CSV table of N, CA, C and O in Angstrom, one decimal:
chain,number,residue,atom,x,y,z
A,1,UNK,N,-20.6,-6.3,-11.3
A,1,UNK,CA,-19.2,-6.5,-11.1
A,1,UNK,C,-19.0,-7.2,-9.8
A,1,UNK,O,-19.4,-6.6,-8.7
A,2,UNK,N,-18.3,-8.7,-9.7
A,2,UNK,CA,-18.6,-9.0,-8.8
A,2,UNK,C,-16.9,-8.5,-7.6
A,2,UNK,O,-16.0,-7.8,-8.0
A,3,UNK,N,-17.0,-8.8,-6.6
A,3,UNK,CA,-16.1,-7.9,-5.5
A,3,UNK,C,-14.8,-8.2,-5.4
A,3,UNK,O,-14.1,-7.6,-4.6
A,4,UNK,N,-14.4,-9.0,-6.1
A,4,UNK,CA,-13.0,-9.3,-6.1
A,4,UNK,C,-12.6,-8.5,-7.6
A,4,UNK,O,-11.4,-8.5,-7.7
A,5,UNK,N,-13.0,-8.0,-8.4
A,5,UNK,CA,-13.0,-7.2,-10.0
A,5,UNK,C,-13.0,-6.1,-9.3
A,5,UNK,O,-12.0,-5.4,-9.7
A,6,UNK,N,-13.9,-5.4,-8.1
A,6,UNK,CA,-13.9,-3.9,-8.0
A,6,UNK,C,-12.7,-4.1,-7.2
A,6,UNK,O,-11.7,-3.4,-7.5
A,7,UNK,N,-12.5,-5.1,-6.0
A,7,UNK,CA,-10.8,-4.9,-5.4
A,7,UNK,C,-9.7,-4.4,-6.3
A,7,UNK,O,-8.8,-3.5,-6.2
A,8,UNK,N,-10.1,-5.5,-7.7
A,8,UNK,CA,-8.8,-5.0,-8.7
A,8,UNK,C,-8.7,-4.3,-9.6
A,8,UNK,O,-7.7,-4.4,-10.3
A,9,UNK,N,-9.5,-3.4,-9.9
A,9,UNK,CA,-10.0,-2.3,-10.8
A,9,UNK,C,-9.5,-1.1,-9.7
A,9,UNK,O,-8.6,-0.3,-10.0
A,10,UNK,N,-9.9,-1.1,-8.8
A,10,UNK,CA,-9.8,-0.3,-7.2
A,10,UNK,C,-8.0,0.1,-7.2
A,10,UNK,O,-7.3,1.2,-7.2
A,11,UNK,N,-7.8,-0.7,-7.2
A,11,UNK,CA,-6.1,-1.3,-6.7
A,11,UNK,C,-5.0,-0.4,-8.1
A,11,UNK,O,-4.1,0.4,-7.9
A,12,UNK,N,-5.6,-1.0,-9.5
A,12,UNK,CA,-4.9,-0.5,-10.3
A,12,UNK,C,-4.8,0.9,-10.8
A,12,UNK,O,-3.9,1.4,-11.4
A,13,UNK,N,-6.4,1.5,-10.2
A,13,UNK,CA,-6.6,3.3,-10.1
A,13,UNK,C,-5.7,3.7,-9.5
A,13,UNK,O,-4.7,4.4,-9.9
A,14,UNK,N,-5.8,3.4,-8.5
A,14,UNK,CA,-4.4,3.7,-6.7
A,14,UNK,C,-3.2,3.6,-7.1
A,14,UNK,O,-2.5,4.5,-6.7
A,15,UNK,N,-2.8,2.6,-8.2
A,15,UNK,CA,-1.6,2.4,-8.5
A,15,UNK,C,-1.4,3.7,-9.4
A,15,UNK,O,-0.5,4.5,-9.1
A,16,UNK,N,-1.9,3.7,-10.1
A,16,UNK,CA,-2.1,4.9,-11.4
A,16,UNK,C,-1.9,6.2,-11.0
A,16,UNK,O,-1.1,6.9,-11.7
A,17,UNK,N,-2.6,6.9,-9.9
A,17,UNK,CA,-2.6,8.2,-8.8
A,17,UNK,C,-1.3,8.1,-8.6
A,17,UNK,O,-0.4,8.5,-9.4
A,18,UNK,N,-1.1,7.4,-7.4
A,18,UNK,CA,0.8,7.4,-6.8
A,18,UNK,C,1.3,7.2,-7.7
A,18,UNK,O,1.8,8.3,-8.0
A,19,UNK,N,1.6,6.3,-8.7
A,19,UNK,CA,2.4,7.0,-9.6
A,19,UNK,C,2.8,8.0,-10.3
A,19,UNK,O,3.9,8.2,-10.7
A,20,UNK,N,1.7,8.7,-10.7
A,20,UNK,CA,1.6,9.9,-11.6
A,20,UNK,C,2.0,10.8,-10.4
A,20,UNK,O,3.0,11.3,-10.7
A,21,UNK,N,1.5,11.2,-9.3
A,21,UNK,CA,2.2,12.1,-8.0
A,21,UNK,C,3.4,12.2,-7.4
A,21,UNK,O,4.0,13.2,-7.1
A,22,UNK,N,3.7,11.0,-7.1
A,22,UNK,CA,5.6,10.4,-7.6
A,22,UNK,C,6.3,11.0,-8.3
A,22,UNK,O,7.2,11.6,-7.8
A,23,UNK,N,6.1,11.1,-9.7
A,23,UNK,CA,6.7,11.1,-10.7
A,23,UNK,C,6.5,12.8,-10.9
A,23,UNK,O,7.1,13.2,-11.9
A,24,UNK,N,6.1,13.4,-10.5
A,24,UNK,CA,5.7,14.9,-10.3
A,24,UNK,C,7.1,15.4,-9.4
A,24,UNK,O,7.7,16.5,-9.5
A,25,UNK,N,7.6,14.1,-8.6
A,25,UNK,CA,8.1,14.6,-7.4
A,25,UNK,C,9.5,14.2,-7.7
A,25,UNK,O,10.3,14.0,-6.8
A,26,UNK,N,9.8,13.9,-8.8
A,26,UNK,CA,10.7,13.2,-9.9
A,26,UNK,C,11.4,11.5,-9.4
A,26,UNK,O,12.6,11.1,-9.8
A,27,UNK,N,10.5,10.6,-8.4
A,27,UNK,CA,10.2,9.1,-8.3
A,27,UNK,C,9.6,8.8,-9.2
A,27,UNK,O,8.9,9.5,-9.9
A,28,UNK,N,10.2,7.3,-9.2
A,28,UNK,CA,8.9,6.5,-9.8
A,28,UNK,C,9.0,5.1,-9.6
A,28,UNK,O,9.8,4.5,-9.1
A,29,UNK,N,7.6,4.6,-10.2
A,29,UNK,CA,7.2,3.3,-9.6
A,29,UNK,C,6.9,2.5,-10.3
A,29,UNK,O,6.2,2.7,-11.3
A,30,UNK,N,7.2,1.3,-9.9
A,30,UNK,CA,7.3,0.3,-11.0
A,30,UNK,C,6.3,-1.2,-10.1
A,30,UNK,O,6.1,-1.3,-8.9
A,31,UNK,N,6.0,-2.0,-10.8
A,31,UNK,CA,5.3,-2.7,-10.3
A,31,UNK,C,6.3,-4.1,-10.0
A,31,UNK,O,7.0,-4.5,-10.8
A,32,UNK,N,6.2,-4.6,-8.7
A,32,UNK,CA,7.0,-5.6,-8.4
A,32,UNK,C,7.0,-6.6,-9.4
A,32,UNK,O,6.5,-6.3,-10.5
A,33,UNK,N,7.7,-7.9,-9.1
A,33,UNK,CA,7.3,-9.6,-9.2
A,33,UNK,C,6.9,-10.0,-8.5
A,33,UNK,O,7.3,-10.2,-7.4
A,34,UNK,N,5.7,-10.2,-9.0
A,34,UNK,CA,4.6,-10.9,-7.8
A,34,UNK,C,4.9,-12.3,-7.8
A,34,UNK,O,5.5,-12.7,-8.9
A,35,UNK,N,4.9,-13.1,-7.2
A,35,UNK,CA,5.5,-14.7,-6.8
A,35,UNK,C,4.5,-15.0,-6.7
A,35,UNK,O,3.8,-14.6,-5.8
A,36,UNK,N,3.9,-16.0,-8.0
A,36,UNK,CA,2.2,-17.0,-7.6
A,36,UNK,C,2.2,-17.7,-7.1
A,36,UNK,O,2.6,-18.8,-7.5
A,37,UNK,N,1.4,-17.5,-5.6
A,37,UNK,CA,0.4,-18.1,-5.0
A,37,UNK,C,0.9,-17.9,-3.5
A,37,UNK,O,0.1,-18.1,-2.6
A,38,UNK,N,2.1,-17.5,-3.3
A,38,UNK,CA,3.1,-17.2,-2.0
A,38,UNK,C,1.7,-16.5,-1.3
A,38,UNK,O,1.2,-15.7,-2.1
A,39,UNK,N,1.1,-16.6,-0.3
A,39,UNK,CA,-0.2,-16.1,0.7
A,39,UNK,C,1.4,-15.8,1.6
A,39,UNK,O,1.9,-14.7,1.4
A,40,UNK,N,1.8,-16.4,2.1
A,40,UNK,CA,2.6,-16.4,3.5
A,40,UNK,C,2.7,-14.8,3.4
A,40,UNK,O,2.2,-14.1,4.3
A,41,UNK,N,3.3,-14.2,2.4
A,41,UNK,CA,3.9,-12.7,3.0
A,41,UNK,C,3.5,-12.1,1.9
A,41,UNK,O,3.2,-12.3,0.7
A,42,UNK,N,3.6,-10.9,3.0
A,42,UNK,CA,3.1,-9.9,2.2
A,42,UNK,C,3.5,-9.2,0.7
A,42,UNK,O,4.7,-8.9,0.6
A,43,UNK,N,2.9,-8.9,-0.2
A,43,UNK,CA,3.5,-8.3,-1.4
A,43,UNK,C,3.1,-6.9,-1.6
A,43,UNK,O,2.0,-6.3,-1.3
A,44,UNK,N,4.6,-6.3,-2.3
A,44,UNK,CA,3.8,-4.8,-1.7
A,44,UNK,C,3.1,-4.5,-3.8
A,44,UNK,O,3.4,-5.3,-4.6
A,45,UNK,N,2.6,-3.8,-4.0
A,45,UNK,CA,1.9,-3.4,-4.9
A,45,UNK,C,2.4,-2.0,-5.8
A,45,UNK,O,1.7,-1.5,-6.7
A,46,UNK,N,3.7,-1.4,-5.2
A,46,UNK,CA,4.5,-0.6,-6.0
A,46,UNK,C,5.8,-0.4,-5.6
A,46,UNK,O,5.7,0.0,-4.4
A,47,UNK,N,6.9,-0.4,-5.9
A,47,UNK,CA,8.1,-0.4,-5.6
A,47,UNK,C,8.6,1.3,-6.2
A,47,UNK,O,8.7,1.7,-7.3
A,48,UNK,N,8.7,2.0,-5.0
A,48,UNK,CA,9.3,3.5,-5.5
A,48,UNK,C,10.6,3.5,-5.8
A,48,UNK,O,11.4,3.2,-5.0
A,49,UNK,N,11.1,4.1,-7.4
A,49,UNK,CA,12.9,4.0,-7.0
A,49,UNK,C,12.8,5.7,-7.3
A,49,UNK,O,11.8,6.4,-7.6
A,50,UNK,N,14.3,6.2,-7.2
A,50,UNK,CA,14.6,7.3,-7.4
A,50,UNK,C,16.1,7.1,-7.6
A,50,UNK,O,16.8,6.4,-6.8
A,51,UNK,N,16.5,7.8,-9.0
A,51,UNK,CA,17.3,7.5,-9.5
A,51,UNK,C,18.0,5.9,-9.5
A,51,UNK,O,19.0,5.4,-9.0
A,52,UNK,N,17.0,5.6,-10.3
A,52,UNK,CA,17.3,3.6,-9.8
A,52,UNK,C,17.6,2.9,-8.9
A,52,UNK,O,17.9,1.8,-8.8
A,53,UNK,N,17.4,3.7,-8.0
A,53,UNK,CA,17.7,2.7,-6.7
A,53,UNK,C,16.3,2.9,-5.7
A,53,UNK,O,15.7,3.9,-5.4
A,54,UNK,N,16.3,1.5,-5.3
A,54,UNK,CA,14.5,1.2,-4.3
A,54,UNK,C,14.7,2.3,-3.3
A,54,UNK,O,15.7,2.1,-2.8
A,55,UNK,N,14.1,3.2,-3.0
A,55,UNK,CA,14.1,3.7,-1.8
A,55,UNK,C,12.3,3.8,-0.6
A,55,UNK,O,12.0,4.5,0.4
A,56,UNK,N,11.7,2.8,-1.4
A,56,UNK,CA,10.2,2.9,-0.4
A,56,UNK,C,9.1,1.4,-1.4
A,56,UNK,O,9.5,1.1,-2.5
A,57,UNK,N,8.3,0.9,-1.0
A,57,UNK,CA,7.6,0.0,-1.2
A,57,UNK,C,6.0,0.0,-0.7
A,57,UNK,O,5.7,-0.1,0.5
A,58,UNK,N,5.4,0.2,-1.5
A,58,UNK,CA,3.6,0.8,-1.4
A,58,UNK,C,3.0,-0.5,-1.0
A,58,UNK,O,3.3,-1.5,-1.8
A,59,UNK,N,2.1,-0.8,0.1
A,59,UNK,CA,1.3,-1.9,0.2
A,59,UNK,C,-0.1,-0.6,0.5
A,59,UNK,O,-0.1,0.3,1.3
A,60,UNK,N,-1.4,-1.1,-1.1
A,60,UNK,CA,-2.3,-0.5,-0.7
A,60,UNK,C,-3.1,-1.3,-0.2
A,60,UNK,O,-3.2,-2.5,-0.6
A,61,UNK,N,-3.8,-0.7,0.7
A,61,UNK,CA,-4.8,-1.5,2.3
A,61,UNK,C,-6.6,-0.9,1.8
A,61,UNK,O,-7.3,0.1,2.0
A,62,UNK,N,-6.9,-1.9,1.2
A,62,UNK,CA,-8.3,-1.3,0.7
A,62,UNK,C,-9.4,-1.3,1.6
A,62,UNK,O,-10.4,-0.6,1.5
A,63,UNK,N,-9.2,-2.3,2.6
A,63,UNK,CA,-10.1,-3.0,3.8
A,63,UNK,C,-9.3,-3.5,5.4
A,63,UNK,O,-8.9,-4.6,5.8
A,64,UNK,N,-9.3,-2.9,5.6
A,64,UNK,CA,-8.6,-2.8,7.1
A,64,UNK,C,-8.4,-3.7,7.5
A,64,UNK,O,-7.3,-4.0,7.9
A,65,UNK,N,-9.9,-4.7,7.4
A,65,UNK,CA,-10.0,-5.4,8.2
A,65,UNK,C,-9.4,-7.1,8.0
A,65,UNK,O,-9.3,-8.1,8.7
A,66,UNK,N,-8.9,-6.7,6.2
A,66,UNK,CA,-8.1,-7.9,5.7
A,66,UNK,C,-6.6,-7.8,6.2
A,66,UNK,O,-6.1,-8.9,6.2
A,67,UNK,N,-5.7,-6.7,6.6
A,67,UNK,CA,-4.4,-6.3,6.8
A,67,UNK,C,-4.0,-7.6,7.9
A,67,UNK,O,-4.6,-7.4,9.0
A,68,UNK,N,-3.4,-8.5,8.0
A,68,UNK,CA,-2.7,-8.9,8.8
A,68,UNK,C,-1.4,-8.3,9.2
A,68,UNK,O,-0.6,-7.8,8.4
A,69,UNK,N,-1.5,-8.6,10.7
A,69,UNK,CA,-0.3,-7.0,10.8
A,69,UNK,C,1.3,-8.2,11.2
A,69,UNK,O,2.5,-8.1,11.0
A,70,UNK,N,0.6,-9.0,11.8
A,70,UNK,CA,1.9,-10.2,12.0
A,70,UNK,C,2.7,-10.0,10.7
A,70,UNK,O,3.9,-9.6,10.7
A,71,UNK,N,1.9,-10.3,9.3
A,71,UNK,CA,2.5,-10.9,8.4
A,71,UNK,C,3.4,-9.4,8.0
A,71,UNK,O,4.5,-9.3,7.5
A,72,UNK,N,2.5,-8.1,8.4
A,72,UNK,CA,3.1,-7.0,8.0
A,72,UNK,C,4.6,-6.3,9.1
A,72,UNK,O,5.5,-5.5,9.0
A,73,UNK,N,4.0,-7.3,10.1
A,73,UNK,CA,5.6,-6.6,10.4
A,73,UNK,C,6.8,-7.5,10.2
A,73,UNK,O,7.9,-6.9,10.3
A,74,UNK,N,6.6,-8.9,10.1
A,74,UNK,CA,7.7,-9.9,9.3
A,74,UNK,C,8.3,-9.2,7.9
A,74,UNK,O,9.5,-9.2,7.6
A,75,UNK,N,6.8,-8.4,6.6
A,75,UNK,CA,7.5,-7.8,6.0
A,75,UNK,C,8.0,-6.8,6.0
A,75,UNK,O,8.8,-6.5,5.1
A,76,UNK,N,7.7,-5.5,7.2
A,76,UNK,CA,8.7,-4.7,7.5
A,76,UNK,C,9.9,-4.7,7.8
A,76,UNK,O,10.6,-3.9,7.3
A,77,UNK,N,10.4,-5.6,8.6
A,77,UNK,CA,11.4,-6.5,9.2
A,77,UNK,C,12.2,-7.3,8.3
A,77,UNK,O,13.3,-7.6,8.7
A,78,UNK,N,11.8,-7.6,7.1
A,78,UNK,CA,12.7,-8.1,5.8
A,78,UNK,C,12.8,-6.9,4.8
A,78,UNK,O,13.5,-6.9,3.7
A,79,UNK,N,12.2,-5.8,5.1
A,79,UNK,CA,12.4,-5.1,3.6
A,79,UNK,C,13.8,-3.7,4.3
A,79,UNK,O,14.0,-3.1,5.4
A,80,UNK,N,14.3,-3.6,3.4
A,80,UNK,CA,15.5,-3.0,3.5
A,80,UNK,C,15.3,-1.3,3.2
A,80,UNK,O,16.2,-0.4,3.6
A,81,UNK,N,14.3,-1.0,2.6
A,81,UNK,CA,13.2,0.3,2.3
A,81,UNK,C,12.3,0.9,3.0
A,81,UNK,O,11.7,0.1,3.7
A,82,UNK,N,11.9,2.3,3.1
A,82,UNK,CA,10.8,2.5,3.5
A,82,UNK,C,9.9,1.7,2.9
A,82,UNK,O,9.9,1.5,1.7
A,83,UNK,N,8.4,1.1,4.0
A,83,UNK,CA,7.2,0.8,3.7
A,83,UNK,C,6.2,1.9,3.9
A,83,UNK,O,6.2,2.6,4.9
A,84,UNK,N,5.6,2.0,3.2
A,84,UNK,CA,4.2,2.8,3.0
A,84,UNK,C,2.9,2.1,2.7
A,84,UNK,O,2.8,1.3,1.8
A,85,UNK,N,1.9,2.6,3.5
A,85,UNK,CA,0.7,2.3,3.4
A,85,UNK,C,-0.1,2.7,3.0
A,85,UNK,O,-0.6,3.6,3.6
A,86,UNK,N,-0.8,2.4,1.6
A,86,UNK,CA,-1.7,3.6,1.3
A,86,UNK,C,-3.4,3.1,1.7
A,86,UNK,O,-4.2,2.2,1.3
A,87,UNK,N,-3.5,4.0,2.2
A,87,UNK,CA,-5.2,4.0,3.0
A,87,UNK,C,-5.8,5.2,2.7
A,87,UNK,O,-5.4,6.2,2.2
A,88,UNK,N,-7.3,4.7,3.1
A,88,UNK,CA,-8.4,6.0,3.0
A,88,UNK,C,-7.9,6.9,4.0
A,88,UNK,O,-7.1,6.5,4.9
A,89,UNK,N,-8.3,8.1,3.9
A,89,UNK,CA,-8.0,8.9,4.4
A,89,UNK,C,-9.1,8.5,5.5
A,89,UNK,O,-10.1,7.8,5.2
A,90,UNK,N,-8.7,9.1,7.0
A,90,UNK,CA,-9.8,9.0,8.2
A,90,UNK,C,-9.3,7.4,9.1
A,90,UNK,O,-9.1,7.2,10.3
A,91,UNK,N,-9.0,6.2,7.6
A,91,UNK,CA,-9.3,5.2,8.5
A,91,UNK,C,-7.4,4.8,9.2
A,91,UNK,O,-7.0,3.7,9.6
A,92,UNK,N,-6.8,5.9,9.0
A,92,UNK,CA,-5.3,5.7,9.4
A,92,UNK,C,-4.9,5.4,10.8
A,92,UNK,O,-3.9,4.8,11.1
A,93,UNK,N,-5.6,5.9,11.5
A,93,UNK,CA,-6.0,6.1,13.0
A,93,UNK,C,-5.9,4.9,13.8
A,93,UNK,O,-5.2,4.5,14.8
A,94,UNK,N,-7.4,4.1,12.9
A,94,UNK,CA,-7.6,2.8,13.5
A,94,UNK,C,-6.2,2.0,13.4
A,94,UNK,O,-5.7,1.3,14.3
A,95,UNK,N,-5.4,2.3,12.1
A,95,UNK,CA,-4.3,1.6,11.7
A,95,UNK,C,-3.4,1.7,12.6
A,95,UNK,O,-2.7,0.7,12.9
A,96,UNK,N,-3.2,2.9,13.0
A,96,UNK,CA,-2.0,3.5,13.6
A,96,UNK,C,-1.7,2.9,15.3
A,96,UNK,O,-0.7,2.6,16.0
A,97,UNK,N,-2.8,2.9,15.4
A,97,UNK,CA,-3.2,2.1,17.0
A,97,UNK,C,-2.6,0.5,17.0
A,97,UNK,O,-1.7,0.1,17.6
A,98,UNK,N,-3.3,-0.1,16.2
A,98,UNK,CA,-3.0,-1.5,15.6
A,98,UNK,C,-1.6,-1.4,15.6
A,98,UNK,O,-1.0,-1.8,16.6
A,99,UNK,N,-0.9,-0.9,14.7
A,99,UNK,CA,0.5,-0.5,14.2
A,99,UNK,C,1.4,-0.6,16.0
A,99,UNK,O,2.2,-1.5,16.4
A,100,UNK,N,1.2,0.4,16.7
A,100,UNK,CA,1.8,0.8,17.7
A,100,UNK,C,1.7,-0.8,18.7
A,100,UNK,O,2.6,-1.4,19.2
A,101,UNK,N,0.7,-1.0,18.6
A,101,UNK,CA,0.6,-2.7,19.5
A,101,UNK,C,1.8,-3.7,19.0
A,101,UNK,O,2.5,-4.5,19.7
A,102,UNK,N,1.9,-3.4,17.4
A,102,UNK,CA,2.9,-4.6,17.1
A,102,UNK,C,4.5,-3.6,17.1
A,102,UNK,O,5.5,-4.1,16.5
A,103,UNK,N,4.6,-2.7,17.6
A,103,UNK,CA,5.9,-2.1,17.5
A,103,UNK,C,5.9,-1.8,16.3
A,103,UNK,O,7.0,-2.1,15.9
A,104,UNK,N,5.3,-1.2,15.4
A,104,UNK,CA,6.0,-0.5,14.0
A,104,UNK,C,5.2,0.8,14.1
A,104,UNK,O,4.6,1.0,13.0
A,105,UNK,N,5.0,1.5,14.8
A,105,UNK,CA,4.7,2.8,14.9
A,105,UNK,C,5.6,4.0,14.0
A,105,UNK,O,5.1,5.0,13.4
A,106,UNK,N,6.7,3.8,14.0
A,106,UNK,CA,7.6,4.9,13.6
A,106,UNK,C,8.2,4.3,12.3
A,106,UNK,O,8.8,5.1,11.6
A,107,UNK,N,8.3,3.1,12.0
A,107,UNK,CA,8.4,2.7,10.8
A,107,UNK,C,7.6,2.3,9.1
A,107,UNK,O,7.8,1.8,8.0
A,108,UNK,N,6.7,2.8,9.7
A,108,UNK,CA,5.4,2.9,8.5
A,108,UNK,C,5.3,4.2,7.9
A,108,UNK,O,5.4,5.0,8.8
A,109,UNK,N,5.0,4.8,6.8
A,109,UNK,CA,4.6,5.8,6.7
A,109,UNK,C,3.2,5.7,5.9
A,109,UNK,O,2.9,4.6,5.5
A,110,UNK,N,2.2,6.9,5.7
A,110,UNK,CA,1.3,6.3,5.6
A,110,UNK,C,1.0,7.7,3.9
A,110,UNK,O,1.5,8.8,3.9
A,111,UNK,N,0.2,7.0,3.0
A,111,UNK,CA,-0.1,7.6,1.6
A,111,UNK,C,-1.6,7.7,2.1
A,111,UNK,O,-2.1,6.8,2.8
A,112,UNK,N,-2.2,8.5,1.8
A,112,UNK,CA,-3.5,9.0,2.3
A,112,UNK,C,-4.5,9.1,0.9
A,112,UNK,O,-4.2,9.9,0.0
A,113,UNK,N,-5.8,8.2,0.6
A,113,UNK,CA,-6.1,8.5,-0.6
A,113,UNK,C,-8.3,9.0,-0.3
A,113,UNK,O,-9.0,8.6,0.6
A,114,UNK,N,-8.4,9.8,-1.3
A,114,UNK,CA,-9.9,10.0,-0.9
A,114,UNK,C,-10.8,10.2,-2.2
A,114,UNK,O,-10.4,10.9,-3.2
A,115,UNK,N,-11.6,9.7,-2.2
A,115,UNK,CA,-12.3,10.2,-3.6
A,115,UNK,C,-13.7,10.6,-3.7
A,115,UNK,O,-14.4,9.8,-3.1
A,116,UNK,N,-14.3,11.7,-4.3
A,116,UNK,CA,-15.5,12.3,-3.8
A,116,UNK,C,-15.8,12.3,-5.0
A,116,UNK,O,-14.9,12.7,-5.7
A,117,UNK,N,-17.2,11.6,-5.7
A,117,UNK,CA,-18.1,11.5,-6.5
A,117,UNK,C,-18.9,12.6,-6.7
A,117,UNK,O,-19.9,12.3,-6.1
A,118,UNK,N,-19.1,13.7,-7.2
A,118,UNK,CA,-19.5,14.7,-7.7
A,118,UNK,C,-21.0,14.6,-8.9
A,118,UNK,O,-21.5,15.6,-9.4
């Protein structure tokens, strides 16, 4: 399987968890309109509503080291919702530092995910 298929096999598990955990918590989540081919900004990858109305927006971060944070605080700064990040657990840290350089320290919240192979 080549590495852009495990990104997206990856991504749609993630999606599948928070939602089912969400919806526990009586949210739920719906998958945006993705706009083809828009690179400029960021797209988030779940839209949380509660009681129909948006109240948070999931961008999951599979690789750190792809996150452009410019582009992510232009989309913090247009979105009218909580943003959430969902990351591995451990690597939040690195994020959070990063995060604090561009000024969105207190405006992020972060979804924490881990999976142990048994």
């Amino acid at each position: 399987m080549d590495e852009e298929r495990k990104k997206f096999f990856f991504k749609e598990l993630l999606k599948e968890f928070i939602g089912k955990r969400l919806y526990e918590r009586g949210m739920r989540c719906e998958n945006p309109e993705v706009v083809q081919g828009d690179k400029t900004e960021i797209q988030p990858d779940l839209i949380i509503k509660s009681s129909g109305i948006e109240v948070g927006k999931v961008v999951i971060v599979l690789d750190e080291k792809e996150l452009d944070f410019r582009m992510l605080k232009v989309f913090v700064e247009k979105s009218k919702s909580q943003v959430y990040l969902a990351v591995e657990k451990g690597k939040e840290k690195s994020i959070m530092s990063e995060l604090l350089n561009y000024g969105l320290g207190g405006r992020i919240k972060f979804i924490l995910w881990e999976f142990r192979i048994y």
